[in-house]
């Protein structure tokens, strides 16, 4: 990376996903608010910009042989990765977590009343997510792949999409933000997934699964907002210029 001064948080994470852990440790949202620069985020939260930048630089300069360069991947490969890694994780994980939350409410709902809204919040989030995933897999992702194929082939036929595709992506991003905010509230409700009973396997299992679900969701949304949708906007802009 030639310069870091004007890079957004999303660009840092897109370049090297290892920086996501640092942003998470500082409580900086890299998935939905990745459009901010590091300096802006530090100013908003009262952090030392130079210190955070030094830590980011240390990560970027360390051995990065395990870092996936998503920017070099074609759109269809990114889509396939998202669907197989993240969408599948969501669809497989939801029923397991729901069962654990049901058991948690049955066992401790009268003693720890926060587990009742916890189950409600997770249920609301996952109902919305399943509809959202279906829209992405049947409408959004295929269109992005067609955009890239059109640019690569030079066959830049005007899109049949009823409205500018940027509008569709903004809807997807708004839904991403709503669910990220909901999971941030879940984290707050659970004291950052700290079980109130340390030696209770049920609490530990439920809270651990919720925490991992949120972590995977953050990576998932980052890939869509900051990598795939950024690519799609650039492709659409290229096509619009060709049509003018």
mmCIF file of C-alpha atoms in Angstrom, residues 63-239:
data_model
loop_
_atom_site.group_PDB
_atom_site.id
_atom_site.type_symbol
_atom_site.label_atom_id
_atom_site.label_comp_id
_atom_site.label_asym_id
_atom_site.label_seq_id
_atom_site.Cartn_x
_atom_site.Cartn_y
_atom_site.Cartn_z
ATOM 1 C CA UNK A 63 4.378 -11.883 7.157
ATOM 2 C CA UNK A 64 1.145 -11.973 5.158
ATOM 3 C CA UNK A 65 1.438 -15.265 3.283
ATOM 4 C CA UNK A 66 -1.901 -16.428 4.710
ATOM 5 C CA UNK A 67 -3.838 -13.298 3.680
ATOM 6 C CA UNK A 68 -6.415 -13.804 0.930
ATOM 7 C CA UNK A 69 -6.209 -11.132 -1.766
ATOM 8 C CA UNK A 70 -9.917 -10.848 -2.550
ATOM 9 C CA UNK A 71 -9.316 -7.836 -4.797
ATOM 10 C CA UNK A 72 -7.566 -10.127 -7.284
ATOM 11 C CA UNK A 73 -10.463 -12.586 -7.385
ATOM 12 C CA UNK A 74 -13.152 -12.439 -10.082
ATOM 13 C CA UNK A 75 -16.667 -11.644 -8.895
ATOM 14 C CA UNK A 76 -17.966 -15.182 -9.382
ATOM 15 C CA UNK A 77 -15.229 -16.580 -7.122
ATOM 16 C CA UNK A 78 -15.945 -14.007 -4.397
ATOM 17 C CA UNK A 79 -19.648 -14.835 -4.628
ATOM 18 C CA UNK A 80 -18.933 -18.552 -4.415
ATOM 19 C CA UNK A 81 -16.744 -17.988 -1.349
ATOM 20 C CA UNK A 82 -19.390 -15.859 0.388
ATOM 21 C CA UNK A 83 -22.159 -18.343 -0.330
ATOM 22 C CA UNK A 84 -20.222 -21.441 0.682
ATOM 23 C CA UNK A 85 -18.449 -19.991 3.718
ATOM 24 C CA UNK A 86 -20.757 -17.344 5.149
ATOM 25 C CA UNK A 87 -24.249 -18.011 3.822
ATOM 26 C CA UNK A 88 -23.892 -21.688 4.601
ATOM 27 C CA UNK A 89 -22.583 -20.857 8.082
ATOM 28 C CA UNK A 90 -25.700 -18.763 8.737
ATOM 29 C CA UNK A 91 -28.206 -21.303 7.445
ATOM 30 C CA UNK A 92 -26.530 -24.182 9.298
ATOM 31 C CA UNK A 93 -25.939 -22.242 12.492
ATOM 32 C CA UNK A 94 -29.352 -20.669 12.989
ATOM 33 C CA UNK A 95 -31.289 -23.798 14.050
ATOM 34 C CA UNK A 96 -28.496 -24.910 16.411
ATOM 35 C CA UNK A 97 -28.309 -21.533 18.162
ATOM 36 C CA UNK A 98 -32.092 -21.289 18.339
ATOM 37 C CA UNK A 99 -32.276 -24.658 20.117
ATOM 38 C CA UNK A 100 -29.657 -23.547 22.635
ATOM 39 C CA UNK A 101 -31.461 -20.260 23.276
ATOM 40 C CA UNK A 102 -34.749 -22.119 23.773
ATOM 41 C CA UNK A 103 -33.079 -24.343 26.359
ATOM 42 C CA UNK A 104 -31.469 -21.303 27.981
ATOM 43 C CA UNK A 105 -34.825 -19.533 28.356
ATOM 44 C CA UNK A 106 -36.486 -22.682 29.698
ATOM 45 C CA UNK A 107 -33.735 -23.213 32.271
ATOM 46 C CA UNK A 108 -32.862 -19.644 33.288
ATOM 47 C CA UNK A 109 -35.502 -17.262 31.928
ATOM 48 C CA UNK A 110 -36.975 -16.619 35.378
ATOM 49 C CA UNK A 111 -33.548 -16.073 36.967
ATOM 50 C CA UNK A 112 -31.748 -14.173 34.213
ATOM 51 C CA UNK A 113 -34.532 -12.299 32.362
ATOM 52 C CA UNK A 114 -32.128 -10.910 29.740
ATOM 53 C CA UNK A 115 -32.086 -14.283 27.980
ATOM 54 C CA UNK A 116 -35.727 -13.803 26.935
ATOM 55 C CA UNK A 117 -35.131 -10.680 24.768
ATOM 56 C CA UNK A 118 -31.914 -12.348 23.620
ATOM 57 C CA UNK A 119 -33.914 -15.167 22.051
ATOM 58 C CA UNK A 120 -36.370 -12.670 20.533
ATOM 59 C CA UNK A 121 -33.589 -10.540 19.043
ATOM 60 C CA UNK A 122 -31.824 -13.512 17.531
ATOM 61 C CA UNK A 123 -35.095 -14.803 16.096
ATOM 62 C CA UNK A 124 -35.870 -11.428 14.496
ATOM 63 C CA UNK A 125 -32.351 -11.139 13.100
ATOM 64 C CA UNK A 126 -32.301 -14.592 11.577
ATOM 65 C CA UNK A 127 -35.752 -14.326 9.985
ATOM 66 C CA UNK A 128 -34.601 -11.147 8.259
ATOM 67 C CA UNK A 129 -31.241 -12.665 7.338
ATOM 68 C CA UNK A 130 -32.703 -15.717 5.629
ATOM 69 C CA UNK A 131 -34.829 -13.508 3.355
ATOM 70 C CA UNK A 132 -31.829 -11.261 2.746
ATOM 71 C CA UNK A 133 -29.593 -14.193 1.743
ATOM 72 C CA UNK A 134 -32.188 -15.414 -0.740
ATOM 73 C CA UNK A 135 -32.354 -11.974 -2.386
ATOM 74 C CA UNK A 136 -28.579 -11.857 -2.653
ATOM 75 C CA UNK A 137 -28.275 -15.345 -4.125
ATOM 76 C CA UNK A 138 -31.114 -14.993 -6.657
ATOM 77 C CA UNK A 139 -30.900 -11.306 -7.628
ATOM 78 C CA UNK A 140 -27.875 -9.391 -6.380
ATOM 79 C CA UNK A 141 -24.993 -11.816 -6.877
ATOM 80 C CA UNK A 142 -26.029 -13.026 -10.367
ATOM 81 C CA UNK A 143 -26.328 -9.422 -11.515
ATOM 82 C CA UNK A 144 -22.848 -8.538 -10.238
ATOM 83 C CA UNK A 145 -21.403 -11.529 -12.068
ATOM 84 C CA UNK A 146 -23.164 -10.430 -15.273
ATOM 85 C CA UNK A 147 -21.763 -6.919 -14.849
ATOM 86 C CA UNK A 148 -18.211 -8.267 -14.667
ATOM 87 C CA UNK A 149 -18.754 -10.617 -17.589
ATOM 88 C CA UNK A 150 -20.120 -7.754 -19.685
ATOM 89 C CA UNK A 151 -17.088 -5.559 -18.980
ATOM 90 C CA UNK A 152 -14.592 -8.371 -19.565
ATOM 91 C CA UNK A 153 -16.211 -9.471 -22.816
ATOM 92 C CA UNK A 154 -16.674 -5.960 -24.133
ATOM 93 C CA UNK A 155 -20.333 -6.777 -24.819
ATOM 94 C CA UNK A 156 -21.730 -3.866 -22.871
ATOM 95 C CA UNK A 157 -25.445 -4.229 -23.560
ATOM 96 C CA UNK A 158 -27.628 -1.937 -21.503
ATOM 97 C CA UNK A 159 -28.799 -3.654 -18.329
ATOM 98 C CA UNK A 160 -32.379 -4.847 -18.095
ATOM 99 C CA UNK A 161 -32.395 -4.163 -14.383
ATOM 100 C CA UNK A 162 -35.419 -1.989 -13.613
ATOM 101 C CA UNK A 163 -33.538 0.609 -11.551
ATOM 102 C CA UNK A 164 -29.908 1.622 -11.136
ATOM 103 C CA UNK A 165 -28.193 -1.293 -9.453
ATOM 104 C CA UNK A 166 -26.647 1.081 -6.936
ATOM 105 C CA UNK A 167 -30.136 1.474 -5.451
ATOM 106 C CA UNK A 168 -30.365 -2.277 -4.895
ATOM 107 C CA UNK A 169 -26.967 -2.378 -3.207
ATOM 108 C CA UNK A 170 -27.939 0.519 -0.950
ATOM 109 C CA UNK A 171 -30.959 -1.503 0.206
ATOM 110 C CA UNK A 172 -28.671 -4.456 0.912
ATOM 111 C CA UNK A 173 -26.239 -2.227 2.813
ATOM 112 C CA UNK A 174 -29.051 -0.705 4.859
ATOM 113 C CA UNK A 175 -30.202 -4.202 5.837
ATOM 114 C CA UNK A 176 -26.603 -5.102 6.682
ATOM 115 C CA UNK A 177 -26.396 -2.097 8.988
ATOM 116 C CA UNK A 178 -29.661 -2.959 10.707
ATOM 117 C CA UNK A 179 -28.470 -6.480 11.506
ATOM 118 C CA UNK A 180 -24.990 -5.377 12.554
ATOM 119 C CA UNK A 181 -26.634 -2.910 14.961
ATOM 120 C CA UNK A 182 -28.894 -5.671 16.264
ATOM 121 C CA UNK A 183 -25.929 -7.943 16.965
ATOM 122 C CA UNK A 184 -24.089 -5.095 18.661
ATOM 123 C CA UNK A 185 -27.096 -4.813 20.969
ATOM 124 C CA UNK A 186 -27.026 -8.576 21.559
ATOM 125 C CA UNK A 187 -23.349 -8.261 22.513
ATOM 126 C CA UNK A 188 -24.230 -5.455 24.938
ATOM 127 C CA UNK A 189 -27.102 -7.467 26.406
ATOM 128 C CA UNK A 190 -24.765 -10.399 27.076
ATOM 129 C CA UNK A 191 -21.931 -8.248 28.461
ATOM 130 C CA UNK A 192 -19.857 -9.104 25.380
ATOM 131 C CA UNK A 193 -20.824 -12.764 25.618
ATOM 132 C CA UNK A 194 -19.718 -13.239 29.219
ATOM 133 C CA UNK A 195 -21.930 -15.935 30.805
ATOM 134 C CA UNK A 196 -23.404 -14.901 34.179
ATOM 135 C CA UNK A 197 -22.640 -18.455 35.381
ATOM 136 C CA UNK A 198 -19.051 -19.403 34.552
ATOM 137 C CA UNK A 199 -19.440 -23.124 35.070
ATOM 138 C CA UNK A 200 -22.721 -23.553 33.184
ATOM 139 C CA UNK A 201 -22.120 -25.483 29.912
ATOM 140 C CA UNK A 202 -25.452 -24.286 28.482
ATOM 141 C CA UNK A 203 -24.647 -20.602 28.976
ATOM 142 C CA UNK A 204 -21.096 -21.062 27.701
ATOM 143 C CA UNK A 205 -22.228 -22.918 24.590
ATOM 144 C CA UNK A 206 -24.992 -20.448 23.712
ATOM 145 C CA UNK A 207 -22.851 -17.352 24.261
ATOM 146 C CA UNK A 208 -19.859 -18.809 22.409
ATOM 147 C CA UNK A 209 -22.008 -19.656 19.395
ATOM 148 C CA UNK A 210 -23.546 -16.168 19.382
ATOM 149 C CA UNK A 211 -20.113 -14.555 19.554
ATOM 150 C CA UNK A 212 -18.773 -16.678 16.689
ATOM 151 C CA UNK A 213 -21.919 -15.949 14.691
ATOM 152 C CA UNK A 214 -21.335 -12.203 15.080
ATOM 153 C CA UNK A 215 -17.647 -12.511 14.187
ATOM 154 C CA UNK A 216 -18.454 -14.453 11.025
ATOM 155 C CA UNK A 217 -21.200 -11.977 10.188
ATOM 156 C CA UNK A 218 -18.757 -9.056 10.436
ATOM 157 C CA UNK A 219 -16.349 -10.732 8.008
ATOM 158 C CA UNK A 220 -19.258 -11.632 5.731
ATOM 159 C CA UNK A 221 -20.615 -8.060 5.607
ATOM 160 C CA UNK A 222 -17.149 -6.625 5.084
ATOM 161 C CA UNK A 223 -16.641 -8.817 2.014
ATOM 162 C CA UNK A 224 -19.949 -7.720 0.552
ATOM 163 C CA UNK A 225 -19.873 -4.001 1.403
ATOM 164 C CA UNK A 226 -16.176 -3.244 0.988
ATOM 165 C CA UNK A 227 -15.098 -5.740 -1.677
ATOM 166 C CA UNK A 228 -17.948 -7.119 -3.789
ATOM 167 C CA UNK A 229 -20.251 -4.084 -3.813
ATOM 168 C CA UNK A 230 -17.300 -1.737 -4.331
ATOM 169 C CA UNK A 231 -16.368 -3.857 -7.341
ATOM 170 C CA UNK A 232 -19.960 -3.781 -8.614
ATOM 171 C CA UNK A 233 -20.169 0.011 -8.382
ATOM 172 C CA UNK A 234 -16.961 0.379 -10.369
ATOM 173 C CA UNK A 235 -18.225 -2.063 -13.002
ATOM 174 C CA UNK A 236 -21.574 -0.309 -13.303
ATOM 175 C CA UNK A 237 -19.844 3.050 -13.648
ATOM 176 C CA UNK A 238 -17.696 1.619 -16.438
ATOM 177 C CA UNK A 239 -20.765 0.318 -18.232
#
